[in-house]
PDB file of C-alpha atoms in Angstrom:
ATOM      1  CA  MET A   1      -0.207  -0.327  -0.194  1.00 40.00           C
ATOM      2  CA  LEU A   2       1.197   3.566  -0.441  1.00 41.00           C
ATOM      3  CA  SER A   3       0.635   6.065   1.361  1.00 46.00           C
ATOM      4  CA  PHE A   4       1.653   9.814   0.721  1.00 44.00           C
ATOM      5  CA  VAL A   5       1.273  12.537   2.666  1.00 48.00           C
ATOM      6  CA  ALA A   6       1.002  16.719   1.748  1.00 47.00           C
ATOM      7  CA  VAL A   7       2.912  18.254   4.120  1.00 48.00           C
ATOM      8  CA  PRO A   8       3.444  22.635   2.985  1.00 49.00           C
ATOM      9  CA  LEU A   9       7.604  23.172   2.140  1.00 48.00           C
ATOM     10  CA  CYS A  10       8.952  26.585   4.259  1.00 49.00           C
ATOM     11  CA  THR A  11      12.151  26.873   5.262  1.00 48.00           C
ATOM     12  CA  ASN A  12      13.142  28.068   9.134  1.00 49.00           C
ATOM     13  CA  ALA A  13      14.083  31.314   8.059  1.00 52.00           C
ATOM     14  CA  GLN A  14      10.686  32.123   6.162  1.00 70.00           C
ATOM     15  CA  LEU A  15       9.091  31.843   9.669  1.00 70.00           C
ATOM     16  CA  SER A  16       8.996  33.568  13.462  1.00 79.00           C
ATOM     17  CA  PRO A  17       9.629  30.813  16.254  1.00 80.00           C
ATOM     18  CA  ALA A  18       6.238  30.531  17.485  1.00 78.00           C
ATOM     19  CA  ASP A  19       5.141  29.565  13.216  1.00 76.00           C
ATOM     20  CA  SER A  20       8.055  27.473  13.006  1.00 82.00           C
ATOM     21  CA  LEU A  21       6.810  25.331  16.259  1.00 81.00           C
ATOM     22  CA  LYS A  22       3.246  25.865  15.071  1.00 86.00           C
ATOM     23  CA  PHE A  23       4.032  24.578  11.791  1.00 84.00           C
ATOM     24  CA  LYS A  24       6.239  21.331  13.414  1.00 88.00           C
ATOM     25  CA  ARG A  25       3.536  21.141  15.063  1.00 89.00           C
ATOM     26  CA  LYS A  26       0.837  20.554  12.206  1.00 90.00           C
ATOM     27  CA  SER A  27       3.773  18.678   9.949  1.00 91.00           C
ATOM     28  CA  ALA A  28       3.979  15.368  12.557  1.00 91.00           C
ATOM     29  CA  ASN A  29       0.216  15.573  13.274  1.00 93.00           C
ATOM     30  CA  LEU A  30      -0.254  14.748   9.379  1.00 93.00           C
ATOM     31  CA  LEU A  31       2.764  12.792   8.927  1.00 92.00           C
ATOM     32  CA  TYR A  32       2.680  10.412  12.540  1.00 94.00           C
ATOM     33  CA  GLN A  33       0.214   8.494  10.624  1.00 93.00           C
ATOM     34  CA  ASP A  34       3.072   6.203   8.560  1.00 91.00           C
ATOM     35  CA  ASN A  35       4.006   5.267  12.722  1.00 94.00           C
ATOM     36  CA  TYR A  36       0.536   4.704  13.293  1.00 95.00           C
ATOM     37  CA  ILE A  37      -0.669   2.558  10.203  1.00 94.00           C
ATOM     38  CA  ARG A  38       2.505   0.622   9.599  1.00 93.00           C
ATOM     39  CA  ASN A  39       3.096  -0.410  13.327  1.00 95.00           C
ATOM     40  CA  VAL A  40      -0.380  -3.060  13.515  1.00 95.00           C
ATOM     41  CA  ASP A  41       0.434  -6.642  13.089  1.00 95.00           C
ATOM     42  CA  PHE A  42       1.489  -8.713  10.060  1.00 96.00           C
ATOM     43  CA  SER A  43      -1.853 -11.028   8.669  1.00 97.00           C
ATOM     44  CA  TYR A  44      -0.052 -14.016   7.963  1.00 98.00           C
ATOM     45  CA  VAL A  45      -1.679 -17.365   6.009  1.00 98.00           C
ATOM     46  CA  SER A  46      -0.365 -20.185   7.362  1.00 98.00           C
ATOM     47  CA  PRO A  47      -0.089 -24.041   6.411  1.00 97.00           C
ATOM     48  CA  PHE A  48      -0.937 -26.373   9.023  1.00 96.00           C
ATOM     49  CA  GLY A  49      -0.882 -23.503  11.286  1.00 96.00           C
ATOM     50  CA  GLU A  50       0.689 -23.477  14.971  1.00 97.00           C
ATOM     51  CA  ILE A  51       2.323 -27.258  14.449  1.00 98.00           C
ATOM     52  CA  GLY A  52       2.862 -28.168  17.916  1.00 97.00           C
ATOM     53  CA  ALA A  53      -1.275 -27.292  18.624  1.00 97.00           C
ATOM     54  CA  PRO A  54      -3.112 -30.112  20.516  1.00 96.00           C
ATOM     55  CA  ASP A  55      -5.767 -29.934  17.308  1.00 94.00           C
ATOM     56  CA  LYS A  56      -4.543 -30.568  13.923  1.00 95.00           C
ATOM     57  CA  TYR A  57      -5.205 -27.968  11.225  1.00 96.00           C
ATOM     58  CA  VAL A  58      -5.203 -27.377   7.362  1.00 96.00           C
ATOM     59  CA  LEU A  59      -4.887 -24.147   6.592  1.00 96.00           C
ATOM     60  CA  ASN A  60      -4.748 -21.252   9.321  1.00 97.00           C
ATOM     61  CA  THR A  61      -4.808 -17.249   8.396  1.00 97.00           C
ATOM     62  CA  THR A  62      -5.109 -14.229  10.478  1.00 97.00           C
ATOM     63  CA  VAL A  63      -5.981 -11.013   8.854  1.00 96.00           C
ATOM     64  CA  LYS A  64      -5.734  -7.269   9.906  1.00 96.00           C
ATOM     65  CA  THR A  65      -5.838  -4.165   9.314  1.00 94.00           C
ATOM     66  CA  ILE A  66      -6.682  -0.416  10.300  1.00 95.00           C
ATOM     67  CA  TYR A  67      -8.962   2.429   8.582  1.00 95.00           C
ATOM     68  CA  MET A  68      -7.557   5.986  10.062  1.00 95.00           C
ATOM     69  CA  VAL A  69     -11.050   7.853  10.620  1.00 96.00           C
ATOM     70  CA  VAL A  70      -9.285  10.853  11.895  1.00 95.00           C
ATOM     71  CA  VAL A  71      -6.220  12.486  10.862  1.00 94.00           C
ATOM     72  CA  SER A  72      -5.760  15.950  11.095  1.00 93.00           C
ATOM     73  CA  GLU A  73      -2.803  18.522  10.950  1.00 92.00           C
ATOM     74  CA  LYS A  74      -5.024  20.572  13.358  1.00 92.00           C
ATOM     75  CA  PHE A  75      -4.979  18.218  16.222  1.00 93.00           C
ATOM     76  CA  PRO A  76      -1.630  15.517  17.935  1.00 96.00           C
ATOM     77  CA  VAL A  77      -4.894  13.094  18.311  1.00 97.00           C
ATOM     78  CA  ALA A  78      -6.082  10.675  15.744  1.00 97.00           C
ATOM     79  CA  PHE A  79      -8.591   8.092  15.713  1.00 98.00           C
ATOM     80  CA  ALA A  80      -8.515   4.125  13.759  1.00 98.00           C
ATOM     81  CA  VAL A  81     -11.377   0.894  13.626  1.00 98.00           C
ATOM     82  CA  LEU A  82      -9.290  -2.125  13.756  1.00 97.00           C
ATOM     83  CA  PRO A  83     -10.472  -5.082  12.937  1.00 97.00           C
ATOM     84  CA  GLU A  84      -9.634  -8.276  13.174  1.00 97.00           C
ATOM     85  CA  ILE A  85     -10.148 -11.924  12.506  1.00 97.00           C
ATOM     86  CA  THR A  86      -8.389 -15.430  12.700  1.00 97.00           C
ATOM     87  CA  ALA A  87      -9.655 -18.253  11.476  1.00 97.00           C
ATOM     88  CA  ARG A  88      -7.976 -22.094  12.078  1.00 96.00           C
ATOM     89  CA  VAL A  89      -9.566 -24.887   8.995  1.00 96.00           C
ATOM     90  CA  ARG A  90      -8.807 -28.195  11.065  1.00 93.00           C
ATOM     91  CA  GLN A  91      -8.121 -31.089   9.576  1.00 91.00           C
ATOM     92  CA  GLU A  92     -11.079 -33.599  10.135  1.00 87.00           C
ATOM     93  CA  GLU A  93     -13.181 -34.434   7.029  1.00 83.00           C
ATOM     94  CA  SER A  94     -15.749 -31.396   6.793  1.00 83.00           C
ATOM     95  CA  ALA A  95     -12.596 -29.593   7.234  1.00 79.00           C
ATOM     96  CA  GLY A  96     -14.420 -26.895   9.141  1.00 84.00           C
ATOM     97  CA  VAL A  97     -13.691 -23.867  10.804  1.00 90.00           C
ATOM     98  CA  ARG A  98     -16.006 -24.012  14.534  1.00 89.00           C
ATOM     99  CA  THR A  99     -15.061 -20.650  16.394  1.00 92.00           C
ATOM    100  CA  PRO A 100     -13.674 -18.418  14.156  1.00 95.00           C
ATOM    101  CA  SER A 101     -12.091 -15.597  16.394  1.00 97.00           C
ATOM    102  CA  TYR A 102     -13.545 -11.749  15.410  1.00 97.00           C
ATOM    103  CA  LYS A 103     -12.397  -8.850  16.765  1.00 98.00           C
ATOM    104  CA  LEU A 104     -13.190  -5.283  16.268  1.00 98.00           C
ATOM    105  CA  GLY A 105     -12.913  -2.210  17.728  1.00 97.00           C
ATOM    106  CA  GLY A 106     -11.139   1.691  17.859  1.00 98.00           C
ATOM    107  CA  VAL A 107      -8.067   3.258  19.201  1.00 98.00           C
ATOM    108  CA  PHE A 108      -6.951   6.953  19.528  1.00 98.00           C
ATOM    109  CA  MET A 109      -3.274   7.837  19.156  1.00 98.00           C
ATOM    110  CA  PHE A 110      -1.918  10.823  21.278  1.00 98.00           C
ATOM    111  CA  ARG A 111       1.280  11.880  19.557  1.00 97.00           C
ATOM    112  CA  LEU A 112       3.933  12.436  21.956  1.00 96.00           C
ATOM    113  CA  GLY A 113       6.659  13.859  20.288  1.00 93.00           C
ATOM    114  CA  LEU A 114       7.384  16.199  17.079  1.00 92.00           C
ATOM    115  CA  SER A 115       9.735  14.082  15.027  1.00 91.00           C
ATOM    116  CA  GLU A 116       8.093  10.754  12.877  1.00 87.00           C
ATOM    117  CA  VAL A 117      11.790   8.906  12.209  1.00 90.00           C
ATOM    118  CA  ASN A 118      12.238   9.428  15.863  1.00 94.00           C
ATOM    119  CA  TYR A 119       8.571   8.673  17.033  1.00 96.00           C
ATOM    120  CA  ARG A 120       6.529   8.117  20.880  1.00 97.00           C
ATOM    121  CA  TYR A 121       2.754   8.019  20.936  1.00 98.00           C
ATOM    122  CA  ALA A 122       0.052   6.779  23.296  1.00 98.00           C
ATOM    123  CA  GLU A 123      -2.586   4.485  22.637  1.00 98.00           C
ATOM    124  CA  ALA A 124      -5.990   3.950  24.506  1.00 98.00           C
ATOM    125  CA  GLY A 125      -8.832   1.812  22.381  1.00 98.00           C
ATOM    126  CA  PHE A 126     -11.584  -0.646  23.272  1.00 98.00           C
ATOM    127  CA  MET A 127     -12.005  -3.987  21.585  1.00 98.00           C
ATOM    128  CA  HIS A 128     -14.539  -6.061  21.332  1.00 98.00           C
ATOM    129  CA  HIS A 129     -13.733 -10.153  21.255  1.00 98.00           C
ATOM    130  CA  SER A 130     -16.118 -13.412  20.152  1.00 97.00           C
ATOM    131  CA  ASN A 131     -16.432 -16.570  18.526  1.00 95.00           C
ATOM    132  CA  GLY A 132     -20.085 -16.125  16.411  1.00 91.00           C
ATOM    133  CA  GLN A 133     -21.126 -18.906  18.116  1.00 93.00           C
ATOM    134  CA  ASP A 134     -24.335 -18.802  20.587  1.00 92.00           C
ATOM    135  CA  GLY A 135     -24.505 -22.548  22.038  1.00 93.00           C
ATOM    136  CA  PRO A 136     -23.264 -23.218  26.262  1.00 95.00           C
ATOM    137  CA  ALA A 137     -19.953 -22.173  26.843  1.00 96.00           C
ATOM    138  CA  LEU A 138     -19.411 -25.506  28.974  1.00 95.00           C
ATOM    139  CA  ASN A 139     -20.115 -29.605  28.363  1.00 95.00           C
ATOM    140  CA  ALA A 140     -21.887 -31.232  31.018  1.00 93.00           C
ATOM    141  CA  ASP A 141     -18.974 -32.387  32.503  1.00 93.00           C
ATOM    142  CA  GLY A 142     -17.015 -28.784  32.731  1.00 91.00           C
ATOM    143  CA  THR A 143     -14.764 -28.731  29.812  1.00 94.00           C
ATOM    144  CA  LEU A 144     -15.177 -26.088  27.412  1.00 95.00           C
ATOM    145  CA  ASN A 145     -17.242 -26.508  24.359  1.00 95.00           C
ATOM    146  CA  THR A 146     -15.183 -26.230  21.405  1.00 93.00           C
ATOM    147  CA  VAL A 147     -17.949 -26.797  18.475  1.00 92.00           C
ATOM    148  CA  THR A 148     -20.737 -24.558  19.409  1.00 93.00           C
ATOM    149  CA  GLY A 149     -20.326 -23.133  22.737  1.00 95.00           C
ATOM    150  CA  ASN A 150     -20.349 -19.142  22.880  1.00 96.00           C
ATOM    151  CA  PHE A 151     -17.320 -17.204  23.961  1.00 97.00           C
ATOM    152  CA  SER A 152     -17.154 -12.741  24.051  1.00 97.00           C
ATOM    153  CA  THR A 153     -14.674 -10.586  25.731  1.00 97.00           C
ATOM    154  CA  ASN A 154     -14.752  -6.569  25.757  1.00 98.00           C
ATOM    155  CA  TYR A 155     -12.020  -5.122  27.218  1.00 98.00           C
ATOM    156  CA  ILE A 156      -9.981  -1.748  27.684  1.00 98.00           C
ATOM    157  CA  THR A 157      -6.415  -1.732  25.850  1.00 98.00           C
ATOM    158  CA  ALA A 158      -4.200   0.870  26.556  1.00 98.00           C
ATOM    159  CA  ALA A 159      -0.323   0.996  25.525  1.00 99.00           C
ATOM    160  CA  TYR A 160       2.605   3.503  25.081  1.00 99.00           C
ATOM    161  CA  ARG A 161       4.562   3.136  21.423  1.00 98.00           C
ATOM    162  CA  TRP A 162       8.187   4.480  20.678  1.00 98.00           C
ATOM    163  CA  GLY A 163      11.093   4.098  17.893  1.00 97.00           C
ATOM    164  CA  LYS A 164      13.909   5.372  15.994  1.00 95.00           C
ATOM    165  CA  TYR A 165      14.660   5.063  12.026  1.00 91.00           C
ATOM    166  CA  LYS A 166      18.616   5.310  11.880  1.00 87.00           C
ATOM    167  CA  PRO A 167      19.678   6.097   8.229  1.00 82.00           C
ATOM    168  CA  ARG A 168      22.514   3.113   7.855  1.00 74.00           C
ATOM    169  CA  SER A 169      24.209   3.561   4.135  1.00 65.00           C
ATOM    170  CA  ALA A 170      23.167   3.755   0.422  1.00 63.00           C
ATOM    171  CA  TRP A 171      21.406  -0.332   0.774  1.00 62.00           C
ATOM    172  CA  GLY A 172      19.461   0.262   3.296  1.00 73.00           C
ATOM    173  CA  SER A 173      18.711   1.535   6.746  1.00 88.00           C
ATOM    174  CA  TYR A 174      16.474   0.285  10.226  1.00 92.00           C
ATOM    175  CA  SER A 175      14.276   0.727  12.309  1.00 93.00           C
ATOM    176  CA  PHE A 176      13.778   0.026  16.147  1.00 95.00           C
ATOM    177  CA  ASN A 177      10.205  -0.023  17.183  1.00 98.00           C
ATOM    178  CA  HIS A 178       8.958  -0.994  20.466  1.00 98.00           C
ATOM    179  CA  LYS A 179       5.058  -1.175  22.594  1.00 99.00           C
ATOM    180  CA  VAL A 180       4.307  -1.451  25.884  1.00 99.00           C
ATOM    181  CA  GLY A 181       0.670  -2.572  27.284  1.00 98.00           C
ATOM    182  CA  ILE A 182      -2.531  -3.747  28.906  1.00 98.00           C
ATOM    183  CA  ASP A 183      -5.455  -5.382  28.254  1.00 98.00           C
ATOM    184  CA  LEU A 184      -8.245  -4.811  30.622  1.00 97.00           C
ATOM    185  CA  HIS A 185     -11.560  -7.140  30.270  1.00 96.00           C
ATOM    186  CA  ARG A 186     -13.083  -7.615  33.284  1.00 91.00           C
ATOM    187  CA  LEU A 187     -14.630  -4.004  33.467  1.00 92.00           C
ATOM    188  CA  PHE A 188     -17.211  -5.270  30.204  1.00 93.00           C
ATOM    189  CA  LYS A 189     -19.200  -7.740  29.798  1.00 93.00           C
ATOM    190  CA  PHE A 190     -18.054 -11.182  29.000  1.00 95.00           C
ATOM    191  CA  GLU A 191     -18.836 -15.217  28.858  1.00 95.00           C
ATOM    192  CA  LYS A 192     -19.823 -16.078  32.396  1.00 95.00           C
ATOM    193  CA  ALA A 193     -18.471 -19.231  32.063  1.00 95.00           C
ATOM    194  CA  ILE A 194     -14.595 -18.060  31.440  1.00 96.00           C
ATOM    195  CA  LYS A 195     -14.657 -15.147  34.952  1.00 94.00           C
ATOM    196  CA  SER A 196     -12.714 -17.746  37.030  1.00 94.00           C
ATOM    197  CA  ASP A 197      -9.580 -19.206  34.414  1.00 94.00           C
ATOM    198  CA  TYR A 198      -9.270 -16.619  31.950  1.00 97.00           C
ATOM    199  CA  GLY A 199      -6.475 -14.048  31.740  1.00 97.00           C
ATOM    200  CA  PHE A 200      -8.189 -10.861  32.377  1.00 97.00           C
ATOM    201  CA  THR A 201      -5.655  -8.223  32.931  1.00 98.00           C
ATOM    202  CA  ARG A 202      -2.743  -8.731  30.635  1.00 98.00           C
ATOM    203  CA  LEU A 203       0.987  -7.024  30.600  1.00 98.00           C
ATOM    204  CA  ASN A 204       2.828  -6.946  26.431  1.00 98.00           C
ATOM    205  CA  TYR A 205       5.605  -5.823  25.728  1.00 99.00           C
ATOM    206  CA  GLN A 206       6.052  -6.271  21.929  1.00 98.00           C
ATOM    207  CA  PHE A 207      10.069  -6.054  19.842  1.00 98.00           C
ATOM    208  CA  SER A 208      10.218  -5.170  16.022  1.00 98.00           C
ATOM    209  CA  LEU A 209      13.681  -4.580  13.930  1.00 96.00           C
ATOM    210  CA  ARG A 210      12.978  -3.487  10.517  1.00 94.00           C
ATOM    211  CA  ARG A 211      15.100  -3.193   7.681  1.00 93.00           C
ATOM    212  CA  TYR A 212      15.129  -1.122   4.412  1.00 90.00           C
ATOM    213  CA  THR A 213      16.516  -0.415   1.467  1.00 85.00           C
ATOM    214  CA  ASN A 214      16.719   2.326  -1.071  1.00 73.00           C
ATOM    215  CA  SER A 215      17.043   2.295  -5.081  1.00 64.00           C
ATOM    216  CA  ALA A 216      16.882   4.728  -7.613  1.00 56.00           C
ATOM    217  CA  LEU A 217      15.979   3.258 -11.076  1.00 50.00           C
ATOM    218  CA  THR A 218      17.220   6.167 -13.705  1.00 44.00           C
ATOM    219  CA  LYS A 219      14.007   6.347 -16.757  1.00 49.00           C
ATOM    220  CA  ARG A 220      15.703   8.379 -18.995  1.00 50.00           C
ATOM    221  CA  ARG A 221      19.669   9.355 -19.483  1.00 53.00           C
ATOM    222  CA  GLY A 222      21.101  13.029 -20.374  1.00 53.00           C
ATOM    223  CA  PRO A 223      19.959  15.916 -19.098  1.00 54.00           C
ATOM    224  CA  ASP A 224      16.327  14.801 -18.946  1.00 52.00           C
ATOM    225  CA  ALA A 225      17.226  12.273 -16.600  1.00 48.00           C
ATOM    226  CA  PHE A 226      15.249  11.394 -13.233  1.00 48.00           C
ATOM    227  CA  TYR A 227      14.733   8.221 -11.186  1.00 50.00           C
ATOM    228  CA  ASP A 228      12.601   6.659  -9.173  1.00 54.00           C
ATOM    229  CA  ASN A 229      13.661   6.477  -6.010  1.00 61.00           C
ATOM    230  CA  ILE A 230      11.972   2.530  -4.222  1.00 67.00           C
ATOM    231  CA  THR A 231      12.029   2.434  -0.373  1.00 78.00           C
ATOM    232  CA  LYS A 232      11.429  -1.393   0.600  1.00 84.00           C
ATOM    233  CA  GLU A 233      10.716  -3.222   4.148  1.00 89.00           C
ATOM    234  CA  VAL A 234      13.384  -6.238   3.386  1.00 92.00           C
ATOM    235  CA  TRP A 235      12.881  -7.972   6.392  1.00 95.00           C
ATOM    236  CA  ARG A 236      10.815  -8.010  10.475  1.00 96.00           C
ATOM    237  CA  TRP A 237      12.259  -9.765  13.371  1.00 98.00           C
ATOM    238  CA  ASN A 238       9.234  -9.472  15.904  1.00 98.00           C
ATOM    239  CA  ALA A 239       9.511 -10.424  19.791  1.00 98.00           C
ATOM    240  CA  ASP A 240       6.123 -10.416  21.392  1.00 98.00           C
ATOM    241  CA  ALA A 241       5.386 -11.094  25.525  1.00 99.00           C
ATOM    242  CA  GLY A 242       2.307 -11.188  27.244  1.00 98.00           C
ATOM    243  CA  TYR A 243       1.471 -12.214  31.028  1.00 99.00           C
ATOM    244  CA  ALA A 244      -1.914 -12.419  32.639  1.00 98.00           C
ATOM    245  CA  THR A 245      -1.670 -11.229  36.319  1.00 98.00           C
ATOM    246  CA  ASN A 246      -5.369 -11.851  37.396  1.00 97.00           C
ATOM    247  CA  ALA A 247      -5.850 -14.194  39.572  1.00 96.00           C
ATOM    248  CA  ILE A 248      -6.526 -17.684  37.876  1.00 96.00           C
ATOM    249  CA  LYS A 249      -8.119 -20.529  39.154  1.00 94.00           C
ATOM    250  CA  GLY A 250      -5.439 -23.694  40.113  1.00 93.00           C
ATOM    251  CA  TYR A 251      -2.562 -21.077  38.960  1.00 96.00           C
ATOM    252  CA  GLY A 252      -0.357 -19.151  40.991  1.00 95.00           C
ATOM    253  CA  ALA A 253       0.811 -15.890  40.230  1.00 95.00           C
ATOM    254  CA  PHE A 254       4.320 -17.185  38.843  1.00 95.00           C
ATOM    255  CA  ALA A 255       2.663 -20.394  36.536  1.00 96.00           C
ATOM    256  CA  LEU A 256       4.375 -19.327  33.732  1.00 96.00           C
ATOM    257  CA  GLU A 257       3.058 -22.311  31.920  1.00 96.00           C
ATOM    258  CA  ARG A 258      -0.500 -20.957  32.593  1.00 97.00           C
ATOM    259  CA  ARG A 259      -0.103 -17.163  32.595  1.00 98.00           C
ATOM    260  CA  LEU A 260       2.940 -17.098  29.562  1.00 98.00           C
ATOM    261  CA  ASN A 261       2.614 -15.805  25.972  1.00 99.00           C
ATOM    262  CA  ILE A 262       5.832 -15.662  24.111  1.00 99.00           C
ATOM    263  CA  GLU A 263       6.436 -15.282  20.298  1.00 99.00           C
ATOM    264  CA  SER A 264       9.685 -14.646  17.750  1.00 99.00           C
ATOM    265  CA  SER A 265       8.958 -14.104  14.192  1.00 98.00           C
ATOM    266  CA  PHE A 266      10.594 -13.646  11.221  1.00 99.00           C
ATOM    267  CA  HIS A 267       9.604 -12.133   8.113  1.00 98.00           C
ATOM    268  CA  TYR A 268      11.488 -11.491   4.615  1.00 97.00           C
ATOM    269  CA  SER A 269      10.435 -10.519   1.606  1.00 94.00           C
ATOM    270  CA  PHE A 270      12.271 -11.217  -1.653  1.00 92.00           C
ATOM    271  CA  PRO A 271      12.507  -7.962  -3.798  1.00 87.00           C
ATOM    272  CA  PHE A 272       9.696  -9.464  -6.157  1.00 88.00           C
ATOM    273  CA  MET A 273       7.284 -10.322  -3.115  1.00 88.00           C
ATOM    274  CA  GLY A 274       6.099  -6.112  -3.369  1.00 82.00           C
ATOM    275  CA  ASN A 275       4.448  -6.205   0.262  1.00 86.00           C
ATOM    276  CA  SER A 276       4.379  -9.867   1.340  1.00 94.00           C
ATOM    277  CA  PHE A 277       6.683 -11.632   3.339  1.00 97.00           C
ATOM    278  CA  LEU A 278       7.994 -15.079   4.091  1.00 98.00           C
ATOM    279  CA  MET A 279       6.987 -16.223   7.483  1.00 98.00           C
ATOM    280  CA  GLY A 280       8.650 -18.320  10.558  1.00 98.00           C
ATOM    281  CA  ALA A 281       7.653 -18.345  14.284  1.00 99.00           C
ATOM    282  CA  ILE A 282       8.365 -19.590  17.150  1.00 99.00           C
ATOM    283  CA  GLY A 283       6.775 -19.459  20.213  1.00 98.00           C
ATOM    284  CA  TYR A 284       4.906 -20.571  23.283  1.00 99.00           C
ATOM    285  CA  TYR A 285       0.464 -19.935  24.442  1.00 98.00           C
ATOM    286  CA  GLY A 286       0.062 -20.637  27.764  1.00 98.00           C
ATOM    287  CA  GLU A 287      -3.274 -18.986  26.982  1.00 98.00           C
ATOM    288  CA  ASP A 288      -4.200 -19.732  23.341  1.00 98.00           C
ATOM    289  CA  PRO A 289      -5.452 -16.718  22.164  1.00 96.00           C
ATOM    290  CA  TYR A 290      -7.878 -18.717  19.888  1.00 97.00           C
ATOM    291  CA  ASN A 291     -11.372 -17.636  21.507  1.00 97.00           C
ATOM    292  CA  ILE A 292     -12.848 -20.241  23.516  1.00 96.00           C
ATOM    293  CA  TYR A 293      -9.792 -22.384  23.004  1.00 97.00           C
ATOM    294  CA  TYR A 294      -7.792 -20.363  25.901  1.00 97.00           C
ATOM    295  CA  ARG A 295      -7.369 -23.279  28.043  1.00 96.00           C
ATOM    296  CA  ASN A 296      -5.118 -24.607  26.092  1.00 97.00           C
ATOM    297  CA  HIS A 297      -1.216 -24.978  26.196  1.00 97.00           C
ATOM    298  CA  TYR A 298       1.887 -25.313  24.204  1.00 98.00           C
ATOM    299  CA  GLY A 299       4.915 -24.614  22.425  1.00 98.00           C
ATOM    300  CA  TYR A 300       4.636 -24.254  18.705  1.00 98.00           C
ATOM    301  CA  VAL A 301       6.209 -23.223  14.968  1.00 98.00           C
ATOM    302  CA  ARG A 302       3.896 -21.732  12.093  1.00 98.00           C
ATOM    303  CA  PHE A 303       5.439 -20.890   8.564  1.00 98.00           C
ATOM    304  CA  GLY A 304       3.955 -19.461   5.985  1.00 98.00           C
ATOM    305  CA  VAL A 305       2.994 -15.469   4.443  1.00 98.00           C
ATOM    306  CA  SER A 306       2.734 -12.650   5.794  1.00 97.00           C
ATOM    307  CA  SER A 307       1.897  -9.728   4.457  1.00 94.00           C
ATOM    308  CA  GLY A 308       0.298  -5.826   5.741  1.00 86.00           C
ATOM    309  CA  ILE A 309       1.757  -2.195   5.420  1.00 73.00           C
ATOM    310  CA  SER A 310       5.128  -2.172   5.679  1.00 63.00           C
ATOM    311  CA  LYS A 311       7.308   0.535   4.583  1.00 61.00           C
ATOM    312  CA  TYR A 312       6.548   0.479   0.181  1.00 54.00           C
ATOM    313  CA  LEU A 313       7.580   3.887  -0.576  1.00 54.00           C
ATOM    314  CA  THR A 314       8.265   5.712  -4.283  1.00 47.00           C
ATOM    315  CA  GLY A 315       9.291   8.927  -5.213  1.00 50.00           C
ATOM    316  CA  ARG A 316      11.029  10.807  -8.666  1.00 44.00           C
ATOM    317  CA  ARG A 317      13.015  13.185  -8.463  1.00 39.00           C
TER     318      ARG A 317
END
C-alpha cells in the first residue's frame, strides 16, 4: 500500500520561532500517520497453522488492517478502527472452522513527539472479541464446548509506543520499534463461563526490528534523466511477550506455563514480493488467544506468508 501525505514546504528562516513550532506540530500531526499504520501487526496465511497445538489444522489465517478515520493537521490525536479476523481450518472430514475469532474496536493515538523518525505516541482503545457461536460455553462435564460454545469479551487496551529510524547507508536502513501495554477485560460484559480461569488482565511488550533498502532506477539518460527512488521493507523480526496477572483458578502468580504467551517471528521479502513476506515463527501459548480454546497451552512453530502495511514508497526526482 502506498501512502502520501502532502505537507507544505517552507524554511525556518521564513517563520518566527512561534510559527516554526506551530508548523512542526502541524506537520507531525500528519506525518505520524505513517507510524500508526506501519505498527499494525502483519496478517498471515499458514499451512498447518500452529504446529504443536493439541488440534491439527489444514490452514490458519489472521487478517488485520487499520482504517484511519480521523487524521488532521490541527490535532495531535488521531482515531482508527481496527478489525481482525482469525480462522483455523481443522484437519477433519468437513474441514470445518467451528469458532472463528472476530475482533473489532477503535483506538485513539496521541502524538507525544515532533519527530516522525524518532517517534513517541500513546494509544487508548476499546475492543470486542467473540467467536460467532451462541451455544453453552461448557459441556456437561465442565470442559469447554469448542464446537458451538459461546465466547465473548470486551476490553480496554492502552499502550505506549516509541521507535527510531536509523539511516545506515545507500543500501539500507533500520528502524527499532517498541510497545508496552495492558489489556483490561473485567470492566465490561463477558461470557460468565470464563470468569475463573481467563487472563482478564494482561501486560504486553513487543519489539520489532525492521530493515529497509533504498534504490534509484534511472528512467532516462542525458539532461532529461529522472529517477524513481524506492524504499522497501526487506525483513522484520518481531518479539512479543504477554503475561496474565489476574487470579486464575488452579495457578499461582508465577505459573509461567499458564500465564505467559511469547513468540519470536521473522519475515523476509524477496525483491519480487511487493509487501508480502515469507514467515517463520516459534512460540509458546500459556493461554491460546483463539477464543474458547483459551485453556490450551503449548509450544508451537508456524510457517507461511505474511503481509501488512509495510514501508514500500516511491518518490520521483
